[in-house]
Amino acid sequence: MHLLASVSSTYTDIVTSVFSSTIAAKVWLASIAFGLAIVQVSAGARIFEKQKNVIPLSPSAVAPIHRWSGRLAILFTLPVAFHCIFILGFQTNSPRVLAHSIVGSFVYGVIVVKLLMVHSRKYPGWSLPLAGGTLFAVLTTLWATSAAWYFTNVRVGF
């Protein structure tokens, strides 16, 4: 337990050197990840020949944007997940927090499924967009039950 307390203290020191609090860091990093998820959905739709008029790039030009926005989104979720899992933990004190805790328990599993599907050709063509859409729905739910709630009920500050 002493090691976790030391890691938690180090985490707090790092994030409060940039943000006003660990919660502010969590909501801003989650918001960046959510913004990148919007890029992911848009780029993914263009790769599948949708949004030709909205994104006037070829699918091959959009593919690196899709890959890198996904990598960055996952990167930005890591400190958020650390904070949720090791500092706040699974909570049930309100319906919003309970929903957030339950959906948060599945997010990395959905990411893994989506990534496995990307690297396999054995699934039907509709399954990858479904996995990507599911991941976007999970991230949207997590953002809405945490960062969006914080921005509308607590503060918008950095």
mmCIF file of C-alpha atoms in Angstrom:
data_model
loop_
_atom_site.group_PDB
_atom_site.id
_atom_site.type_symbol
_atom_site.label_atom_id
_atom_site.label_comp_id
_atom_site.label_asym_id
_atom_site.label_seq_id
_atom_site.Cartn_x
_atom_site.Cartn_y
_atom_site.Cartn_z
ATOM 1 C CA MET A 1 0.000 0.000 0.000
ATOM 2 C CA HIS A 2 2.916 2.316 0.694
ATOM 3 C CA LEU A 3 4.033 2.077 -2.946
ATOM 4 C CA LEU A 4 0.567 3.036 -4.221
ATOM 5 C CA ALA A 5 0.485 6.021 -1.857
ATOM 6 C CA SER A 6 3.889 7.111 -3.171
ATOM 7 C CA VAL A 7 2.747 6.759 -6.797
ATOM 8 C CA SER A 8 -0.461 8.640 -6.018
ATOM 9 C CA SER A 9 1.521 11.440 -4.398
ATOM 10 C CA THR A 10 3.886 11.631 -7.387
ATOM 11 C CA TYR A 11 0.916 11.679 -9.768
ATOM 12 C CA THR A 12 -0.674 14.498 -7.755
ATOM 13 C CA ASP A 13 2.568 16.494 -7.763
ATOM 14 C CA ILE A 14 2.966 16.122 -11.528
ATOM 15 C CA VAL A 15 -0.568 17.050 -12.544
ATOM 16 C CA THR A 16 -0.910 19.936 -10.097
ATOM 17 C CA SER A 17 2.206 21.506 -11.580
ATOM 18 C CA VAL A 18 0.056 22.156 -14.686
ATOM 19 C CA PHE A 19 -3.559 21.967 -13.478
ATOM 20 C CA SER A 20 -5.270 23.473 -10.441
ATOM 21 C CA SER A 21 -6.213 20.024 -9.111
ATOM 22 C CA THR A 22 -6.115 16.345 -9.993
ATOM 23 C CA ILE A 23 -9.823 16.472 -10.881
ATOM 24 C CA ALA A 24 -9.181 19.407 -13.256
ATOM 25 C CA ALA A 25 -6.395 17.376 -14.883
ATOM 26 C CA LYS A 26 -8.713 14.397 -15.227
ATOM 27 C CA VAL A 27 -11.519 16.352 -16.894
ATOM 28 C CA TRP A 28 -9.219 18.216 -19.284
ATOM 29 C CA LEU A 29 -7.288 15.096 -20.308
ATOM 30 C CA ALA A 30 -10.578 13.236 -20.757
ATOM 31 C CA SER A 31 -11.862 16.137 -22.874
ATOM 32 C CA ILE A 32 -8.785 15.988 -25.094
ATOM 33 C CA ALA A 33 -9.290 12.231 -25.484
ATOM 34 C CA PHE A 34 -12.958 12.830 -26.317
ATOM 35 C CA GLY A 35 -11.986 15.419 -28.939
ATOM 36 C CA LEU A 36 -9.581 12.916 -30.445
ATOM 37 C CA ALA A 37 -12.395 10.336 -30.404
ATOM 38 C CA ILE A 38 -14.451 12.708 -32.554
ATOM 39 C CA VAL A 39 -11.502 12.862 -34.966
ATOM 40 C CA GLN A 40 -11.414 9.037 -34.844
ATOM 41 C CA VAL A 41 -15.073 8.647 -35.774
ATOM 42 C CA SER A 42 -14.816 11.238 -38.556
ATOM 43 C CA ALA A 43 -11.637 9.720 -40.004
ATOM 44 C CA GLY A 44 -13.018 6.193 -39.671
ATOM 45 C CA ALA A 45 -16.170 7.204 -41.533
ATOM 46 C CA ARG A 46 -14.033 8.699 -44.303
ATOM 47 C CA ILE A 47 -11.924 5.536 -44.519
ATOM 48 C CA PHE A 48 -15.169 3.614 -45.086
ATOM 49 C CA GLU A 49 -16.068 5.999 -47.940
ATOM 50 C CA LYS A 50 -18.484 8.125 -45.905
ATOM 51 C CA GLN A 51 -18.213 11.904 -45.525
ATOM 52 C CA LYS A 52 -16.534 12.404 -48.900
ATOM 53 C CA ASN A 53 -17.902 15.950 -49.092
ATOM 54 C CA VAL A 54 -16.995 16.772 -45.483
ATOM 55 C CA ILE A 55 -13.451 15.384 -45.524
ATOM 56 C CA PRO A 56 -12.045 15.868 -49.040
ATOM 57 C CA LEU A 57 -9.078 13.547 -48.511
ATOM 58 C CA SER A 58 -8.560 10.043 -49.792
ATOM 59 C CA PRO A 59 -9.041 7.176 -47.338
ATOM 60 C CA SER A 60 -5.304 6.441 -47.549
ATOM 61 C CA ALA A 61 -4.514 10.039 -46.551
ATOM 62 C CA VAL A 62 -6.949 9.892 -43.638
ATOM 63 C CA ALA A 63 -5.704 6.522 -42.319
ATOM 64 C CA PRO A 64 -2.609 7.950 -40.549
ATOM 65 C CA ILE A 65 -4.786 10.644 -38.949
ATOM 66 C CA HIS A 66 -7.108 7.911 -37.718
ATOM 67 C CA ARG A 67 -4.228 5.824 -36.329
ATOM 68 C CA TRP A 68 -2.442 8.714 -34.605
ATOM 69 C CA SER A 69 -5.563 10.290 -33.149
ATOM 70 C CA GLY A 70 -6.395 6.874 -31.682
ATOM 71 C CA ARG A 71 -2.941 6.413 -30.228
ATOM 72 C CA LEU A 72 -3.024 9.889 -28.700
ATOM 73 C CA ALA A 73 -6.542 9.363 -27.355
ATOM 74 C CA ILE A 74 -5.427 6.198 -25.575
ATOM 75 C CA LEU A 75 -2.367 8.015 -24.242
ATOM 76 C CA PHE A 76 -4.535 10.802 -22.809
ATOM 77 C CA THR A 77 -6.844 8.269 -21.156
ATOM 78 C CA LEU A 78 -4.045 6.583 -19.200
ATOM 79 C CA PRO A 79 -3.645 9.223 -16.445
ATOM 80 C CA VAL A 80 -7.447 9.545 -16.321
ATOM 81 C CA ALA A 81 -7.804 5.791 -15.815
ATOM 82 C CA PHE A 82 -5.060 5.811 -13.177
ATOM 83 C CA HIS A 83 -6.901 8.549 -11.302
ATOM 84 C CA CYS A 84 -10.263 6.788 -11.573
ATOM 85 C CA ILE A 85 -8.998 3.343 -10.618
ATOM 86 C CA PHE A 86 -6.377 4.033 -7.955
ATOM 87 C CA ILE A 87 -7.472 7.333 -6.415
ATOM 88 C CA LEU A 88 -11.267 7.425 -6.726
ATOM 89 C CA GLY A 89 -12.096 3.737 -7.186
ATOM 90 C CA PHE A 90 -15.448 2.190 -8.101
ATOM 91 C CA GLN A 91 -18.173 4.349 -6.581
ATOM 92 C CA THR A 92 -21.937 4.067 -6.249
ATOM 93 C CA ASN A 93 -22.890 7.305 -4.464
ATOM 94 C CA SER A 94 -25.159 8.603 -7.278
ATOM 95 C CA PRO A 95 -26.684 7.227 -10.470
ATOM 96 C CA ARG A 96 -24.280 9.341 -12.562
ATOM 97 C CA VAL A 97 -21.218 8.098 -10.700
ATOM 98 C CA LEU A 98 -22.462 4.501 -10.750
ATOM 99 C CA ALA A 99 -23.034 4.657 -14.524
ATOM 100 C CA HIS A 100 -19.576 6.177 -14.953
ATOM 101 C CA SER A 101 -17.964 3.464 -12.832
ATOM 102 C CA ILE A 102 -19.731 0.645 -14.683
ATOM 103 C CA VAL A 103 -19.001 1.973 -18.182
ATOM 104 C CA GLY A 104 -15.429 2.822 -17.169
ATOM 105 C CA SER A 105 -14.912 -0.798 -16.204
ATOM 106 C CA PHE A 106 -15.379 -1.768 -19.859
ATOM 107 C CA VAL A 107 -13.497 0.944 -21.765
ATOM 108 C CA TYR A 108 -10.133 -0.775 -22.195
ATOM 109 C CA GLY A 109 -11.818 -4.064 -23.049
ATOM 110 C CA VAL A 110 -13.704 -2.315 -25.855
ATOM 111 C CA ILE A 111 -10.437 -0.721 -27.018
ATOM 112 C CA VAL A 112 -8.750 -4.136 -27.144
ATOM 113 C CA VAL A 113 -11.637 -5.677 -29.090
ATOM 114 C CA LYS A 114 -11.571 -2.823 -31.597
ATOM 115 C CA LEU A 115 -7.804 -3.088 -32.055
ATOM 116 C CA LEU A 116 -7.977 -6.879 -32.487
ATOM 117 C CA MET A 117 -10.635 -6.427 -35.144
ATOM 118 C CA VAL A 118 -8.502 -3.880 -36.998
ATOM 119 C CA HIS A 119 -5.700 -6.415 -37.309
ATOM 120 C CA SER A 120 -7.893 -9.353 -38.372
ATOM 121 C CA ARG A 121 -9.614 -10.057 -41.663
ATOM 122 C CA LYS A 122 -11.897 -12.776 -40.302
ATOM 123 C CA TYR A 123 -14.757 -10.464 -39.250
ATOM 124 C CA PRO A 124 -17.532 -9.191 -41.519
ATOM 125 C CA GLY A 125 -17.126 -5.676 -42.937
ATOM 126 C CA TRP A 126 -19.777 -4.160 -40.682
ATOM 127 C CA SER A 127 -18.122 -5.330 -37.462
ATOM 128 C CA LEU A 128 -15.235 -2.858 -37.382
ATOM 129 C CA PRO A 129 -17.454 0.236 -37.695
ATOM 130 C CA LEU A 130 -19.692 -1.304 -35.027
ATOM 131 C CA ALA A 131 -16.705 -1.785 -32.699
ATOM 132 C CA GLY A 132 -15.509 1.767 -33.393
ATOM 133 C CA GLY A 133 -18.997 3.150 -32.804
ATOM 134 C CA THR A 134 -19.289 1.185 -29.577
ATOM 135 C CA LEU A 135 -15.965 2.564 -28.397
ATOM 136 C CA PHE A 136 -17.099 6.082 -29.272
ATOM 137 C CA ALA A 137 -20.362 5.521 -27.359
ATOM 138 C CA VAL A 138 -18.416 4.290 -24.320
ATOM 139 C CA LEU A 139 -16.062 7.291 -24.418
ATOM 140 C CA THR A 140 -18.992 9.675 -24.920
ATOM 141 C CA THR A 141 -20.779 8.189 -21.910
ATOM 142 C CA LEU A 142 -17.642 8.443 -19.784
ATOM 143 C CA TRP A 143 -17.018 12.038 -20.863
ATOM 144 C CA ALA A 144 -20.666 13.042 -20.332
ATOM 145 C CA THR A 145 -20.770 11.514 -16.838
ATOM 146 C CA SER A 146 -17.498 13.097 -15.754
ATOM 147 C CA ALA A 147 -15.935 16.008 -17.644
ATOM 148 C CA ALA A 148 -19.146 17.458 -19.111
ATOM 149 C CA TRP A 149 -20.816 17.189 -15.705
ATOM 150 C CA TYR A 150 -17.810 18.866 -14.055
ATOM 151 C CA PHE A 151 -17.745 21.713 -16.588
ATOM 152 C CA THR A 152 -21.470 22.402 -16.164
ATOM 153 C CA ASN A 153 -21.767 21.865 -12.405
ATOM 154 C CA VAL A 154 -18.395 22.725 -10.874
ATOM 155 C CA ARG A 155 -16.205 24.914 -13.077
ATOM 156 C CA VAL A 156 -14.560 25.228 -16.439
ATOM 157 C CA GLY A 157 -11.180 26.361 -15.099
ATOM 158 C CA PHE A 158 -7.855 24.819 -15.821
#
